Amino acid sequence: MLHYSAVNSLQIPQAVADANDIERDGDTAIVMITLQKPTGDAPLNAVPANVTGSARSLMGERKTLSFKRVESANSVYSLAPVAIKDDQTLTYDLNVQ
C-alpha cells in the first residue's frame, strides 16, 4: 500500500524539520512517500522503497525530485523538496520500487 502527500514545508514543525534536514520555506513543498506491506505481525508494516520521480506544472515545466529516505521508529519515509509558486498546481510522476 502506497501513501503519499505533499505539504508546504512551513506546515512541518521546526523540530521535525531540523531532525530531517528539511528547510522550512514558504516557496517549498515536501513530497512524502511511504510504502507499507501487510505482514502476519502487523497490518501496515513500513518497508523501504526506492523512489524516483518528477513534478510537472500545468504549463508542462518538469522538475526532477530528489528523494531522501528517513527512518523513524517503525516508519520509513521518502522525502523530496520541490519549489512551488503561489497556488501552483503540480502533477507528480512517481516510480516506487
CSV table of N, CA and C in Angstrom, one decimal:
chain,number,residue,atom,x,y,z
A,1,MET,N,0.9,-1.2,0.0
A,1,MET,CA,0.0,0.0,0.0
A,1,MET,C,0.9,1.2,0.0
A,2,LEU,N,0.6,2.1,-0.9
A,2,LEU,CA,1.4,3.4,-1.0
A,2,LEU,C,0.6,4.5,-0.4
A,3,HIS,N,1.3,5.3,0.4
A,3,HIS,CA,0.7,6.5,1.0
A,3,HIS,C,1.6,7.7,0.5
A,4,TYR,N,0.9,8.8,0.1
A,4,TYR,CA,1.7,9.9,-0.4
A,4,TYR,C,1.0,11.2,0.0
A,5,SER,N,1.8,12.3,0.1
A,5,SER,CA,1.2,13.6,0.4
A,5,SER,C,2.3,14.6,0.0
A,6,ALA,N,1.8,15.8,-0.2
A,6,ALA,CA,2.7,17.0,-0.5
A,6,ALA,C,2.2,18.1,0.4
A,7,VAL,N,3.0,18.7,1.2
A,7,VAL,CA,2.7,19.8,2.0
A,7,VAL,C,3.7,20.9,1.9
A,8,ASN,N,3.2,22.1,2.2
A,8,ASN,CA,4.1,23.3,2.3
A,8,ASN,C,5.1,23.0,3.4
A,9,SER,N,6.3,23.2,3.2
A,9,SER,CA,7.3,22.9,4.2
A,9,SER,C,7.1,23.7,5.5
A,10,LEU,N,6.4,24.8,5.5
A,10,LEU,CA,6.1,25.6,6.7
A,10,LEU,C,5.1,24.9,7.6
A,11,GLN,N,4.4,23.9,7.1
A,11,GLN,CA,3.5,23.1,7.9
A,11,GLN,C,4.2,22.0,8.7
A,12,ILE,N,5.5,21.8,8.4
A,12,ILE,CA,6.3,20.8,9.2
A,12,ILE,C,6.8,21.5,10.4
A,13,PRO,N,6.6,20.9,11.6
A,13,PRO,CA,7.1,21.5,12.8
A,13,PRO,C,8.6,21.7,12.8
A,14,GLN,N,9.1,22.8,13.3
A,14,GLN,CA,10.6,23.1,13.3
A,14,GLN,C,11.4,22.0,13.8
A,15,ALA,N,11.0,21.3,14.9
A,15,ALA,CA,11.8,20.2,15.4
A,15,ALA,C,11.9,19.1,14.4
A,16,VAL,N,10.8,18.7,13.8
A,16,VAL,CA,10.8,17.7,12.8
A,16,VAL,C,11.7,18.1,11.6
A,17,ALA,N,11.6,19.3,11.1
A,17,ALA,CA,12.4,19.8,10.0
A,17,ALA,C,13.9,19.7,10.3
A,18,ASP,N,14.2,20.2,11.5
A,18,ASP,CA,15.6,20.2,11.9
A,18,ASP,C,16.2,18.7,12.0
A,19,ALA,N,15.4,17.8,12.5
A,19,ALA,CA,15.8,16.4,12.7
A,19,ALA,C,16.0,15.7,11.3
A,20,ASN,N,15.3,16.2,10.3
A,20,ASN,CA,15.4,15.6,9.0
A,20,ASN,C,16.0,16.4,7.9
A,21,ASP,N,16.7,17.5,8.3
A,21,ASP,CA,17.4,18.4,7.3
A,21,ASP,C,16.4,18.9,6.3
A,22,ILE,N,15.3,19.4,6.7
A,22,ILE,CA,14.3,20.0,5.8
A,22,ILE,C,14.3,21.5,6.1
A,23,GLU,N,14.5,22.2,5.0
A,23,GLU,CA,14.4,23.7,5.1
A,23,GLU,C,13.0,24.1,5.0
A,24,ARG,N,12.5,24.8,6.1
A,24,ARG,CA,11.2,25.4,6.1
A,24,ARG,C,11.2,26.7,5.3
A,25,ASP,N,10.4,26.7,4.3
A,25,ASP,CA,10.3,27.9,3.4
A,25,ASP,C,9.0,27.9,2.7
A,26,GLY,N,8.3,29.0,2.6
A,26,GLY,CA,7.0,29.1,2.0
A,26,GLY,C,7.0,28.8,0.5
A,27,ASP,N,8.1,28.8,-0.1
A,27,ASP,CA,8.2,28.5,-1.5
A,27,ASP,C,8.6,27.1,-1.8
A,28,THR,N,8.6,26.2,-0.8
A,28,THR,CA,9.0,24.8,-1.0
A,28,THR,C,7.9,23.9,-0.4
A,29,ALA,N,7.6,22.9,-1.2
A,29,ALA,CA,6.7,21.8,-0.7
A,29,ALA,C,7.6,20.6,-0.5
A,30,ILE,N,7.1,19.7,0.4
A,30,ILE,CA,7.8,18.4,0.7
A,30,ILE,C,6.8,17.3,0.2
A,31,VAL,N,7.3,16.5,-0.7
A,31,VAL,CA,6.6,15.3,-1.2
A,31,VAL,C,7.0,14.2,-0.2
A,32,MET,N,6.0,13.5,0.4
A,32,MET,CA,6.3,12.4,1.3
A,32,MET,C,5.6,11.1,0.8
A,33,ILE,N,6.5,10.1,0.7
A,33,ILE,CA,6.0,8.8,0.2
A,33,ILE,C,6.3,7.7,1.3
A,34,THR,N,5.4,6.9,1.6
A,34,THR,CA,5.7,5.7,2.4
A,34,THR,C,5.0,4.5,1.8
A,35,LEU,N,5.8,3.4,1.9
A,35,LEU,CA,5.3,2.1,1.3
A,35,LEU,C,5.0,1.2,2.5
A,36,GLN,N,3.9,0.5,2.6
A,36,GLN,CA,3.6,-0.4,3.6
A,36,GLN,C,3.1,-1.7,3.1
A,37,LYS,N,3.5,-2.8,3.7
A,37,LYS,CA,3.2,-4.1,3.3
A,37,LYS,C,2.7,-4.9,4.5
A,38,PRO,N,1.5,-5.5,4.3
A,38,PRO,CA,0.9,-6.2,5.4
A,38,PRO,C,1.8,-7.5,5.7
A,39,THR,N,1.9,-7.8,7.0
A,39,THR,CA,2.6,-9.0,7.4
A,39,THR,C,1.8,-9.7,8.4
A,40,GLY,N,2.2,-10.9,8.8
A,40,GLY,CA,1.5,-11.6,9.9
A,40,GLY,C,1.5,-10.9,11.2
A,41,ASP,N,2.5,-10.1,11.4
A,41,ASP,CA,2.6,-9.3,12.7
A,41,ASP,C,1.9,-8.0,12.7
A,42,ALA,N,1.8,-7.4,11.6
A,42,ALA,CA,1.2,-6.0,11.5
A,42,ALA,C,0.5,-5.8,10.2
A,43,PRO,N,-0.7,-5.2,10.3
A,43,PRO,CA,-1.5,-5.0,9.0
A,43,PRO,C,-0.8,-3.9,8.1
A,44,LEU,N,-0.1,-3.0,8.7
A,44,LEU,CA,0.6,-2.0,8.0
A,44,LEU,C,2.1,-1.9,8.4
A,45,ASN,N,2.9,-2.6,7.8
A,45,ASN,CA,4.3,-2.7,8.1
A,45,ASN,C,5.1,-1.8,7.1
A,46,ALA,N,5.8,-0.8,7.6
A,46,ALA,CA,6.5,0.1,6.7
A,46,ALA,C,7.7,-0.6,6.1
A,47,VAL,N,8.0,-0.5,4.8
A,47,VAL,CA,9.1,-1.1,4.2
A,47,VAL,C,9.8,0.0,3.4
A,48,PRO,N,11.2,-0.2,3.3
A,48,PRO,CA,12.0,0.8,2.5
A,48,PRO,C,11.6,0.7,1.0
A,49,ALA,N,11.6,1.8,0.4
A,49,ALA,CA,11.3,1.9,-1.1
A,49,ALA,C,12.3,2.8,-1.8
A,50,ASN,N,12.6,2.4,-3.0
A,50,ASN,CA,13.4,3.3,-3.9
A,50,ASN,C,12.4,4.2,-4.7
A,51,VAL,N,12.5,5.5,-4.5
A,51,VAL,CA,11.5,6.4,-5.1
A,51,VAL,C,12.3,7.4,-6.0
A,52,THR,N,11.8,7.5,-7.2
A,52,THR,CA,12.2,8.5,-8.2
A,52,THR,C,11.0,9.2,-8.7
A,53,GLY,N,11.2,10.3,-9.3
A,53,GLY,CA,10.0,11.0,-9.9
A,53,GLY,C,10.3,12.4,-10.3
A,54,SER,N,9.2,13.0,-10.7
A,54,SER,CA,9.2,14.4,-11.1
A,54,SER,C,7.9,15.1,-10.8
A,55,ALA,N,7.9,16.4,-10.8
A,55,ALA,CA,6.7,17.2,-10.6
A,55,ALA,C,6.6,18.0,-11.9
A,56,ARG,N,5.3,18.1,-12.4
A,56,ARG,CA,5.1,18.8,-13.7
A,56,ARG,C,4.0,19.8,-13.4
A,57,SER,N,4.2,21.1,-13.9
A,57,SER,CA,3.3,22.1,-13.8
A,57,SER,C,2.2,22.0,-14.9
A,58,LEU,N,1.1,22.8,-14.8
A,58,LEU,CA,0.1,22.8,-15.8
A,58,LEU,C,0.7,23.3,-17.2
A,59,MET,N,1.8,24.0,-17.1
A,59,MET,CA,2.4,24.6,-18.3
A,59,MET,C,3.4,23.6,-18.9
A,60,GLY,N,3.6,22.4,-18.3
A,60,GLY,CA,4.5,21.4,-18.8
A,60,GLY,C,5.9,21.5,-18.2
A,61,GLU,N,6.2,22.5,-17.4
A,61,GLU,CA,7.5,22.6,-16.8
A,61,GLU,C,7.7,21.4,-15.8
A,62,ARG,N,8.8,20.6,-16.1
A,62,ARG,CA,9.1,19.4,-15.3
A,62,ARG,C,10.3,19.7,-14.3
A,63,LYS,N,10.1,19.2,-13.1
A,63,LYS,CA,11.2,19.3,-12.1
A,63,LYS,C,11.5,17.9,-11.6
A,64,THR,N,12.8,17.5,-11.6
A,64,THR,CA,13.2,16.2,-11.1
A,64,THR,C,13.2,16.3,-9.6
A,65,LEU,N,12.6,15.2,-8.9
A,65,LEU,CA,12.6,15.2,-7.5
A,65,LEU,C,13.7,14.3,-7.0
A,66,SER,N,14.4,14.8,-5.9
A,66,SER,CA,15.5,14.0,-5.3
A,66,SER,C,15.0,13.5,-4.0
A,67,PHE,N,14.7,12.3,-3.9
A,67,PHE,CA,14.2,11.7,-2.6
A,67,PHE,C,15.3,11.3,-1.7
A,68,LYS,N,15.0,11.5,-0.4
A,68,LYS,CA,15.9,11.1,0.7
A,68,LYS,C,15.1,10.2,1.6
A,69,ARG,N,15.7,9.0,2.0
A,69,ARG,CA,15.0,8.1,2.9
A,69,ARG,C,15.2,8.5,4.3
A,70,VAL,N,14.1,8.5,5.1
A,70,VAL,CA,14.2,8.8,6.5
A,70,VAL,C,13.5,7.7,7.3
A,71,GLU,N,14.2,7.1,8.3
A,71,GLU,CA,13.6,6.1,9.1
A,71,GLU,C,13.5,6.6,10.5
A,72,SER,N,12.3,6.4,11.0
A,72,SER,CA,12.0,6.9,12.4
A,72,SER,C,11.0,5.9,13.0
A,73,ALA,N,11.5,5.3,14.2
A,73,ALA,CA,10.7,4.3,14.9
A,73,ALA,C,10.3,3.2,14.0
A,74,ASN,N,9.0,2.9,13.7
A,74,ASN,CA,8.6,1.9,12.8
A,74,ASN,C,8.2,2.4,11.5
A,75,SER,N,8.6,3.6,11.1
A,75,SER,CA,8.2,4.2,9.8
A,75,SER,C,9.4,4.4,8.9
A,76,VAL,N,9.1,4.4,7.6
A,76,VAL,CA,10.1,4.7,6.6
A,76,VAL,C,9.5,5.6,5.6
A,77,TYR,N,10.1,6.8,5.4
A,77,TYR,CA,9.6,7.8,4.5
A,77,TYR,C,10.6,8.1,3.5
A,78,SER,N,10.1,8.5,2.3
A,78,SER,CA,11.0,9.1,1.3
A,78,SER,C,10.5,10.5,1.1
A,79,LEU,N,11.4,11.4,1.2
A,79,LEU,CA,11.0,12.9,1.2
A,79,LEU,C,11.8,13.6,0.1
A,80,ALA,N,11.1,14.5,-0.6
A,80,ALA,CA,11.7,15.3,-1.6
A,80,ALA,C,11.2,16.7,-1.6
A,81,PRO,N,12.1,17.7,-1.6
A,81,PRO,CA,11.6,19.1,-1.7
A,81,PRO,C,11.3,19.4,-3.2
A,82,VAL,N,10.3,20.3,-3.4
A,82,VAL,CA,10.0,20.8,-4.7
A,82,VAL,C,9.6,22.3,-4.6
A,83,ALA,N,10.2,23.1,-5.4
A,83,ALA,CA,9.9,24.6,-5.4
A,83,ALA,C,8.4,24.8,-5.9
A,84,ILE,N,7.7,25.7,-5.3
A,84,ILE,CA,6.4,26.0,-5.6
A,84,ILE,C,6.2,27.5,-5.8
A,85,LYS,N,5.2,27.9,-6.5
A,85,LYS,CA,4.9,29.3,-6.7
A,85,LYS,C,3.4,29.5,-6.4
A,86,ASP,N,3.1,30.4,-5.5
A,86,ASP,CA,1.7,30.8,-5.2
A,86,ASP,C,0.8,29.6,-5.1
A,87,ASP,N,-0.3,29.5,-5.8
A,87,ASP,CA,-1.2,28.4,-5.7
A,87,ASP,C,-1.0,27.5,-6.9
A,88,GLN,N,0.2,27.2,-7.3
A,88,GLN,CA,0.6,26.4,-8.4
A,88,GLN,C,0.1,25.0,-8.2
A,89,THR,N,-0.5,24.4,-9.3
A,89,THR,CA,-0.9,23.0,-9.3
A,89,THR,C,0.2,22.2,-10.0
A,90,LEU,N,0.6,21.1,-9.3
A,90,LEU,CA,1.6,20.2,-9.8
A,90,LEU,C,1.0,18.8,-9.9
A,91,THR,N,1.5,18.1,-10.9
A,91,THR,CA,1.2,16.7,-11.1
A,91,THR,C,2.5,15.9,-10.9
A,92,TYR,N,2.4,14.9,-10.1
A,92,TYR,CA,3.6,14.1,-9.7
A,92,TYR,C,3.6,12.8,-10.5
A,93,ASP,N,4.8,12.5,-11.1
A,93,ASP,CA,5.0,11.2,-11.8
A,93,ASP,C,6.0,10.5,-10.9
A,94,LEU,N,5.6,9.4,-10.3
A,94,LEU,CA,6.5,8.7,-9.4
A,94,LEU,C,6.7,7.3,-9.8
A,95,ASN,N,7.9,6.8,-9.5
A,95,ASN,CA,8.3,5.4,-9.7
A,95,ASN,C,8.7,4.9,-8.3
A,96,VAL,N,7.9,3.9,-7.7
A,96,VAL,CA,8.2,3.4,-6.4
A,96,VAL,C,8.5,1.9,-6.5
A,97,GLN,N,9.7,1.5,-6.0
A,97,GLN,CA,10.0,0.1,-6.1
A,97,GLN,C,10.5,-0.4,-4.7
